[in-house]
Amino acid sequence: MVLNFLKVFQLKKHILQVLLTLSALLMTTISHVAVAAYEYDFPEQKTQIGRELTDLHHFVFYVCLAIMVFVTIWMFASIFMHRKSRGVEPANFSHSTTLEIIWTAVPVLILIVMAIPATKMLIKMEDTTKSDITIKVTGYQWKWQYEYLADNVDFYSTISTPRDQIDQYNNDAPVPQGENYLQETDNHVVIPAGKKVRILLTANDVIHAWWVPKLGGKKDAIPGYINEMWIRADEDAIGTYRGRCAELCGKDHAFMPIVVDVVSQEDYETWLAANADTASDQIKSVAAAKLAQPKQSVATTE
Amino acid sequence: MAHTPTGLKRWLMSTNHKDIGTLYLIFSLSMLFLGGAFALVIRAELFEPGLQYVDPHFFNQMTTVHALVMVFGAVMPGFVGFANWMIPLQVGAPDMALPRLNNFSFWILPFAFTLLISSFFVPGGAPAAGWTLYAPLTIQGGMSVDMAIVAIHIMGVSSIMGAINVIVTVLNMRAPGMTLMKMPLFVWTWLITAFLLIAVMPVFAGAVTMLLTDRHFGTAFFDPAGGGDPVLYQHIFWFFGHPEVYIMILPAFGIISAIIPTFARKPLFGYSSMVFATAAIAFLSFIVWAHHMFTVGMPLQGELFFMYSTMLIAVPTGVKIFNWLSTMWRGSMTFETPMLYSIAVVFLFTIGGLSGIMLAITPVDFQYHDTYFVVAHFHYVLFSGAVMAMMGGAYYWLPKWTGHMYNETLGKWHFWLTTIFFNITFFPQHFLGLAGMPRRYADYPIQFTEFNQWSSVGAFGLGISQLLFVYIIVQTVRGGEKATDEVWENPEGLEWTVPSPAPFHTFEEQPTVK
Amino acid sequence: MSSPNKDSYFLPSESIFPFWGSVTLFLIAFGAANFLNENQIVSGSTVFGMGIVSIICLFFIWFRKVIHESPDYNLQVDKSFRMSMGWFIFSEVMFFAGFFGALYYVRQLAVPWLAETDLLWAGYEGGWPTAGPAGAEHIGVDKAVSADGQFAHIGPWGLPLLNTALLLTSSVTCTIAHHAIVLGQRGKFNFWLGLTWVLGVIFLYYQVQEYTHAFHELGLTLGTGVYGSTFFLLTGFHGFHVAMGTLILFIIWLRSVTKGHFTPQRHFAFEAGAWYWHFVDVVWVGLFIFVYIL
Ligand code: HEA
Ligand code: HEA
Ligand code: CUA
Ligand SMILES: [Cu+2]
């Protein structure tokens, strides 16, 4: 088959070698540049799943890059070599069954190679069993509600970036924006490091999506239904992580951030205790009423 | 019978495929500018963090209407324009099969867009829920949502009639000897596109009809309290939406397949596999729709199915790419503007296609989804796929349409400016998306500033470059070097056997194809 | 009008109809959008009404023109018309497919999921028919409701079965009419075609009865959750198509009775109407199975 390829394309062996070497070179350079800094790529992940996800992302990216390099070199080789200005006479071939079989079969193989790890990864991510704690997250226009189901903790979390940092309509006197501009909230979500946290997502009005890039994937929060995802922050991931709503939910879609504090188990318990006491009955009863009461709208028989 | 009407009568009441084609093309170009102007508002606002020019609600209107205008106003009608002009010429027919219906299909569009655009002036402004019009956000909107819905209904009427016309023309009006497997690939891709249109436009109409009844007649299709599901809307929408994206790319493939052989001076490689690949893409397009909805929480088996089926599309698309490359291989290439565009389309579309493959990998799509990575993906396939293919096609056939050669130097300038600015605009958006910037954001955290600035600068450059396009077209219409009948060196196809400009009536006597 | 050109191609003359049609569609669409909202910009019903009047006139005049031209149509044009009608019907099939898909989805997926979601909808058990976790309660088949917040659904073996019989019969009568015109038996054609549209009218009459019954006695309306939504949208759009089909056949019938149009060789307008009628019939069978029986 390779011989046939060479024949049809009248490709000399050494040209093929040069092409292959070139592609390898180009690939390594581009890929090094591409993953050199985080602002070009996924942010550094703080969960095992997140790291595996990043690896998968890189793997798929390299495969695609290799294909791209192959296409590029092929294309530019002919642009360079087979131009009229160099006085070449056009060949007249117009098909080659062998070749066509090759470039149907090889992509299929490449796809299978990508599909296998992807399938494994997906199965792992969808397994929400054996979790340590469960948090129910409800999206509202435009804030988040967090209920720690077993622990009686329940609060809302709203953006706390000052409005005058956002409204810059007056260009003469811009208000300087803080470091965490648009990524700060009044109440933070607190989760313990190293524990499997199951997150139940729903919404009260329209669809939202809950996403903290450094803690792995996102899921939609859909009114009337519950979606599940889980995260397990690394043992040494203690710190603050910032995320945002990722599904268009109206005017303030860009203004309903998520801030997650990953803390030690001890600190987590202290926090729970402090908040279980303070979680005002008022909030709780509102939430309970929300749960008991069906959503507005539906017009029943009149 | 061969009379040429003039004035209002000619344009308003036309039954001539060339005039109607021209109308479509002019309409499409104006919509490109209108949609582009909206995009520039988006890019201006996103130049810096903070809200500088528009409020978030208006920003969302811009995003929504930008996409609706581009998709339904610029790209789809643009290709119908090409179809009108070229299909009868390429199959040796005197006109489209149903000329009056053809005129009807066109004239609906200006009215539909008047309706859509005038929704800016109703209380609450234009629709702001994204071009996908997801429930329940669209349930909240004001009267503008209804205007968008009915505008979509009548656009659907237009598309379906247009598609029927194409199919019937191709199947029933071919000159003797023009067997199916002798048809130029542009005709083939349009035949299949028309099939897709007839199959999915009605489904879209159904989806927005359900929105309408949910909004006004108390139905509960998308309301969980009544037993419905917001995700149902997404399923129906994407059952339409995914084939829709191939509706926007297949005719582009057809144009590219016409241009590359001409300038490589070599027949198209693998004609029949091109036809089968097109059909395979169309078939697959019906079973991949949920790759737009990986994050809605489908059952695992569903996610796997849609991941695999989506990845499969790479195979027939790859066949096309490799066939084009083989067509160039050992050709004797020259690089006039249409060829430059075609090469750029092959190259840049492959980038967009490969990022599509990355998006298809479900677990990582959980990270990519609804970020600028997706925005980058689809502008690579839509702008540098569909729109740039149309630009290439326009340069390729302008001499046939107008009888004059365009200015090659300016054409090359237009090409390079467009290509360079396009990449400055959209390449950085890949990085933005990976780093975590969601799409449809009127404002963003400061770490995303730099790439947004690149993108905004690029967008204005890209916009301004298009003024050159208009200038070149106007110049060519008004005069210039006389084009020969063949225009290019020994191109293939019946269209090159008629005079340039193609006379008002062609093929009244049937040509015979050997 | 262009001169007949039977050996090669038929090219119709310029026409204002398409432009007129576009204006008409605009009026209808714009009127409808206004009509549905409180803060109307123009009087929605007026504009909508203007659109409807305009479209009726347009149909009338356009078809008249086509009828006058039709002797000029050659075989190729005839074939084009046939193909277009076929593809048009295919588009209609897809339109209904969307609604059937929605029905399938809510029954097989959405409602069971909601029933599982105890955290939000405690006590909701799903099943079919249902008006959803917060909708009216389902009390059975053809049972008059006694209180608000209840609904019953319509069983298949009463009116719906009768309607099925009516439509199936009408398909048969339509086919008999077709054979008659092919054999040139005008009287027979008129009779069977007449019977066909009369059956259509009877069908519509019963459908209206059924809706009235549903609204007033069964508490079943468009607002009765997904059951009401799917039921009325599917049967409603079907009913609308039956109405259109009946109208088409009626006009064909009128043309044959009063003007003696159609010959054994040339009667495509009738055939198109007949195809449409069969299509409407098939959709009904689908409805009968998936909406009423299952
Ligand atoms: C012209 C339009 C067009 C085209 C052609 C495509 C083509 C493809 N698209 Fe894209 N897409 C869009 C327009 C288009 N898309 C739009 C508008 C959206 C966003 C909608 C919205 O949300 O608003 C979108 C979104 C979108 C998503 C959803 C992302 C998300 O929201 O999370 C996905 C996911 O799978 C996807 C995948 C693909 C794939 C796999 C292809 C494939 O067809 C690509 C195939 C091509 C190639 C792969 C390159 C050439 C092949 C080879 C060189 C062979 C060898 C290759 C391999 C073996 C890999 N697209
Ligand atoms: C064919 C389709 C198509 C095309 C051609 C384009 C072209 C462009 N698009 Fe668009 N775009 C979409 C389809 C398309 N887009 C879709 C489907 C979405 C998703 C929407 C959604 O999320 O719902 C989207 C979303 C989208 C976004 C994301 C918005 C968001 O998420 O909030 C952005 C942001 O940069 C963008 C930018 C651009 C730019 C800069 C161009 C440029 O290529 C345009 C170049 C400009 C011109 C060609 C016009 C030149 C104009 C002038 C010179 C001004 C003249 C002035 C007057 C006439 C008044 N587009
Ligand atoms: Cu909430 Cu976007
Ligand atoms: Cu898609």
CSV table of N, CA, C and O in Angstrom, one decimal, chain A residues 159-217:
chain,number,residue,atom,x,y,z
A,159,ILE,N,-22.9,38.0,44.3
A,159,ILE,CA,-21.7,38.7,43.9
A,159,ILE,C,-21.4,39.9,44.9
A,159,ILE,O,-22.4,40.5,45.3
A,160,SER,N,-20.2,40.1,45.2
A,160,SER,CA,-19.9,41.2,46.1
A,160,SER,C,-19.0,42.2,45.5
A,160,SER,O,-18.5,43.1,46.2
A,161,THR,N,-18.7,42.1,44.2
A,161,THR,CA,-17.9,43.1,43.5
A,161,THR,C,-18.7,44.4,43.5
A,161,THR,O,-19.9,44.4,43.1
A,162,PRO,N,-18.1,45.5,44.0
A,162,PRO,CA,-18.9,46.8,44.0
A,162,PRO,C,-19.4,47.2,42.6
A,162,PRO,O,-18.7,47.1,41.6
A,163,ARG,N,-20.6,47.7,42.6
A,163,ARG,CA,-21.2,48.0,41.3
A,163,ARG,C,-20.4,49.1,40.5
A,163,ARG,O,-20.3,49.1,39.3
A,164,ASP,N,-19.8,50.0,41.2
A,164,ASP,CA,-19.1,51.1,40.5
A,164,ASP,C,-17.8,50.5,39.8
A,164,ASP,O,-17.2,51.2,39.0
A,165,GLN,N,-17.3,49.4,40.3
A,165,GLN,CA,-16.2,48.8,39.5
A,165,GLN,C,-16.7,48.2,38.2
A,165,GLN,O,-15.9,48.1,37.2
A,166,ILE,N,-17.9,47.8,38.2
A,166,ILE,CA,-18.5,47.2,37.0
A,166,ILE,C,-18.9,48.2,36.0
A,166,ILE,O,-18.5,48.2,34.8
A,167,ASP,N,-19.7,49.2,36.5
A,167,ASP,CA,-20.2,50.2,35.6
A,167,ASP,C,-19.1,51.2,35.2
A,167,ASP,O,-18.8,52.1,36.0
A,168,GLN,N,-18.5,51.1,34.1
A,168,GLN,CA,-17.4,52.0,33.7
A,168,GLN,C,-17.9,52.9,32.5
A,168,GLN,O,-17.1,53.3,31.7
A,169,TYR,N,-19.2,53.2,32.5
A,169,TYR,CA,-19.7,54.0,31.4
A,169,TYR,C,-19.1,55.3,31.4
A,169,TYR,O,-18.9,55.9,30.3
A,170,ASN,N,-18.7,55.8,32.5
A,170,ASN,CA,-18.0,57.1,32.5
A,170,ASN,C,-16.5,56.9,32.4
A,170,ASN,O,-15.8,56.7,33.3
A,171,ASN,N,-16.1,57.0,31.1
A,171,ASN,CA,-14.7,56.6,30.8
A,171,ASN,C,-13.7,57.6,31.4
A,171,ASN,O,-12.5,57.3,31.4
A,172,ASP,N,-14.2,58.8,31.7
A,172,ASP,CA,-13.2,59.8,32.2
A,172,ASP,C,-12.7,59.5,33.6
A,172,ASP,O,-11.6,59.7,34.0
A,173,ALA,N,-13.6,58.9,34.4
A,173,ALA,CA,-13.2,58.6,35.8
A,173,ALA,C,-13.4,57.1,36.1
A,173,ALA,O,-14.3,56.7,36.9
A,174,PRO,N,-12.6,56.2,35.4
A,174,PRO,CA,-12.9,54.8,35.7
A,174,PRO,C,-12.5,54.4,37.1
A,174,PRO,O,-11.5,55.0,37.7
A,175,VAL,N,-13.3,53.6,37.7
A,175,VAL,CA,-12.9,53.1,39.0
A,175,VAL,C,-12.1,51.8,38.9
A,175,VAL,O,-12.4,50.9,38.1
A,176,PRO,N,-10.9,51.8,39.5
A,176,PRO,CA,-10.0,50.6,39.3
A,176,PRO,C,-10.7,49.3,39.8
A,176,PRO,O,-11.4,49.3,40.8
A,177,GLN,N,-10.4,48.3,39.0
A,177,GLN,CA,-11.0,47.0,39.4
A,177,GLN,C,-10.1,46.2,40.2
A,177,GLN,O,-8.9,46.2,40.0
A,178,GLY,N,-10.6,45.5,41.2
A,178,GLY,CA,-9.8,44.7,42.1
A,178,GLY,C,-9.3,43.5,41.5
A,178,GLY,O,-9.6,43.1,40.4
A,179,GLU,N,-8.4,42.8,42.2
A,179,GLU,CA,-7.7,41.6,41.7
A,179,GLU,C,-8.7,40.5,41.4
A,179,GLU,O,-8.6,39.8,40.4
A,180,ASN,N,-9.8,40.4,42.2
A,180,ASN,CA,-10.7,39.3,42.0
A,180,ASN,C,-12.0,39.9,41.4
A,180,ASN,O,-13.1,39.4,41.7
A,181,TYR,N,-11.9,40.9,40.6
A,181,TYR,CA,-13.0,41.5,40.0
A,181,TYR,C,-14.0,40.5,39.4
A,181,TYR,O,-13.5,39.6,38.7
A,182,LEU,N,-15.2,40.6,39.8
A,182,LEU,CA,-16.3,39.7,39.3
A,182,LEU,C,-16.2,38.3,39.8
A,182,LEU,O,-16.9,37.4,39.4
A,183,GLN,N,-15.2,38.0,40.7
A,183,GLN,CA,-15.1,36.6,41.2
A,183,GLN,C,-15.2,36.6,42.7
A,183,GLN,O,-14.5,35.7,43.3
A,184,GLU,N,-15.9,37.5,43.3
A,184,GLU,CA,-16.0,37.5,44.7
A,184,GLU,C,-17.5,37.5,45.2
A,184,GLU,O,-18.3,38.1,44.5
A,185,THR,N,-17.7,36.8,46.2
A,185,THR,CA,-19.1,36.7,46.7
A,185,THR,C,-19.2,36.9,48.2
A,185,THR,O,-18.2,36.9,48.9
A,186,ASP,N,-20.4,37.2,48.7
A,186,ASP,CA,-20.6,37.5,50.1
A,186,ASP,C,-20.3,36.2,50.9
A,186,ASP,O,-19.6,36.2,51.9
A,187,ASN,N,-21.0,35.1,50.5
A,187,ASN,CA,-20.8,33.9,51.3
A,187,ASN,C,-20.1,32.9,50.4
A,187,ASN,O,-20.4,32.7,49.3
A,188,HIS,N,-19.0,32.2,51.0
A,188,HIS,CA,-18.3,31.2,50.2
A,188,HIS,C,-18.8,29.9,50.5
A,188,HIS,O,-19.3,29.6,51.5
A,189,VAL,N,-18.7,29.0,49.5
A,189,VAL,CA,-19.0,27.6,49.7
A,189,VAL,C,-17.8,27.0,50.4
A,189,VAL,O,-16.7,27.3,50.0
A,190,VAL,N,-18.0,26.2,51.4
A,190,VAL,CA,-16.9,25.6,52.1
A,190,VAL,C,-16.9,24.1,52.0
A,190,VAL,O,-18.0,23.5,52.2
A,191,ILE,N,-15.8,23.5,51.5
A,191,ILE,CA,-15.8,22.0,51.4
A,191,ILE,C,-14.5,21.5,52.0
A,191,ILE,O,-13.5,22.2,52.0
A,192,PRO,N,-14.5,20.3,52.6
A,192,PRO,CA,-13.3,19.7,53.2
A,192,PRO,C,-12.4,19.2,52.1
A,192,PRO,O,-12.9,18.6,51.1
A,193,ALA,N,-11.1,19.3,52.3
A,193,ALA,CA,-10.1,18.7,51.3
A,193,ALA,C,-10.2,17.2,51.4
A,193,ALA,O,-10.5,16.7,52.5
A,194,GLY,N,-10.0,16.6,50.3
A,194,GLY,CA,-9.8,15.1,50.3
A,194,GLY,C,-11.1,14.3,50.4
A,194,GLY,O,-11.1,13.1,50.5
A,195,LYS,N,-12.2,15.0,50.5
A,195,LYS,CA,-13.5,14.3,50.7
A,195,LYS,C,-14.3,14.3,49.4
A,195,LYS,O,-14.3,15.3,48.6
A,196,LYS,N,-15.0,13.3,49.1
A,196,LYS,CA,-15.9,13.2,47.9
A,196,LYS,C,-17.1,14.0,48.2
A,196,LYS,O,-18.0,13.6,49.0
A,197,VAL,N,-17.3,15.1,47.5
A,197,VAL,CA,-18.4,16.0,47.7
A,197,VAL,C,-19.4,15.8,46.5
A,197,VAL,O,-19.0,16.0,45.4
A,198,ARG,N,-20.6,15.4,46.8
A,198,ARG,CA,-21.6,15.2,45.8
A,198,ARG,C,-22.4,16.5,45.7
A,198,ARG,O,-22.8,17.0,46.7
A,199,ILE,N,-22.6,16.9,44.5
A,199,ILE,CA,-23.3,18.2,44.3
A,199,ILE,C,-24.5,18.0,43.5
A,199,ILE,O,-24.5,17.4,42.4
A,200,LEU,N,-25.6,18.3,44.1
A,200,LEU,CA,-26.9,18.2,43.4
A,200,LEU,C,-27.3,19.5,42.9
A,200,LEU,O,-27.4,20.5,43.6
A,201,LEU,N,-27.6,19.6,41.6
A,201,LEU,CA,-27.8,20.9,41.0
A,201,LEU,C,-29.2,21.0,40.5
A,201,LEU,O,-29.8,20.1,39.9
A,202,THR,N,-29.8,22.1,40.8
A,202,THR,CA,-31.1,22.5,40.3
A,202,THR,C,-31.2,24.0,40.2
A,202,THR,O,-30.3,24.7,40.5
A,203,ALA,N,-32.4,24.4,39.7
A,203,ALA,CA,-32.5,25.9,39.5
A,203,ALA,C,-33.9,26.2,39.8
A,203,ALA,O,-34.8,25.4,39.8
A,204,ASN,N,-34.1,27.5,40.0
A,204,ASN,CA,-35.5,27.9,40.4
A,204,ASN,C,-36.2,28.7,39.3
A,204,ASN,O,-37.4,28.8,39.3
A,205,ASP,N,-35.5,29.2,38.3
A,205,ASP,CA,-36.2,30.0,37.3
A,205,ASP,C,-35.8,29.5,35.9
A,205,ASP,O,-36.6,29.0,35.2
A,206,VAL,N,-34.5,29.8,35.5
A,206,VAL,CA,-34.0,29.4,34.2
A,206,VAL,C,-32.8,28.5,34.4
A,206,VAL,O,-32.4,28.2,35.5
A,207,ILE,N,-32.3,28.0,33.3
A,207,ILE,CA,-31.1,27.1,33.4
A,207,ILE,C,-29.9,27.9,33.7
A,207,ILE,O,-29.6,28.9,33.1
A,208,HIS,N,-29.1,27.4,34.7
A,208,HIS,CA,-27.8,28.0,35.0
A,208,HIS,C,-26.8,26.8,34.9
A,208,HIS,O,-27.2,25.7,34.6
A,209,ALA,N,-25.5,27.1,35.0
A,209,ALA,CA,-24.5,26.0,35.1
A,209,ALA,C,-23.5,26.3,36.1
A,209,ALA,O,-23.0,27.5,36.1
A,210,TRP,N,-23.1,25.3,36.9
A,210,TRP,CA,-22.2,25.6,38.0
A,210,TRP,C,-20.8,25.1,37.6
A,210,TRP,O,-20.6,24.0,37.2
A,211,TRP,N,-19.8,26.0,37.6
A,211,TRP,CA,-18.5,25.6,37.1
A,211,TRP,C,-17.4,26.3,37.9
A,211,TRP,O,-17.3,27.6,37.9
A,212,VAL,N,-16.5,25.5,38.4
A,212,VAL,CA,-15.3,26.0,39.0
A,212,VAL,C,-14.2,25.4,38.2
A,212,VAL,O,-13.9,24.2,38.4
A,213,PRO,N,-13.5,26.1,37.3
A,213,PRO,CA,-12.6,25.5,36.4
A,213,PRO,C,-11.5,24.7,37.0
A,213,PRO,O,-11.2,23.6,36.5
A,214,LYS,N,-11.0,25.1,38.2
A,214,LYS,CA,-9.9,24.4,38.8
A,214,LYS,C,-10.3,23.1,39.4
A,214,LYS,O,-9.5,22.3,39.8
A,215,LEU,N,-11.6,22.9,39.6
A,215,LEU,CA,-12.1,21.7,40.3
A,215,LEU,C,-12.8,20.7,39.3
A,215,LEU,O,-13.5,19.9,39.7
A,216,GLY,N,-12.5,20.9,38.0
A,216,GLY,CA,-13.0,20.0,37.0
A,216,GLY,C,-14.4,20.4,36.5
A,216,GLY,O,-15.0,21.4,36.9
A,217,GLY,N,-14.9,19.6,35.6
A,217,GLY,CA,-16.1,19.8,34.8
A,217,GLY,C,-17.3,20.7,35.3
A,217,GLY,O,-17.3,21.1,36.5
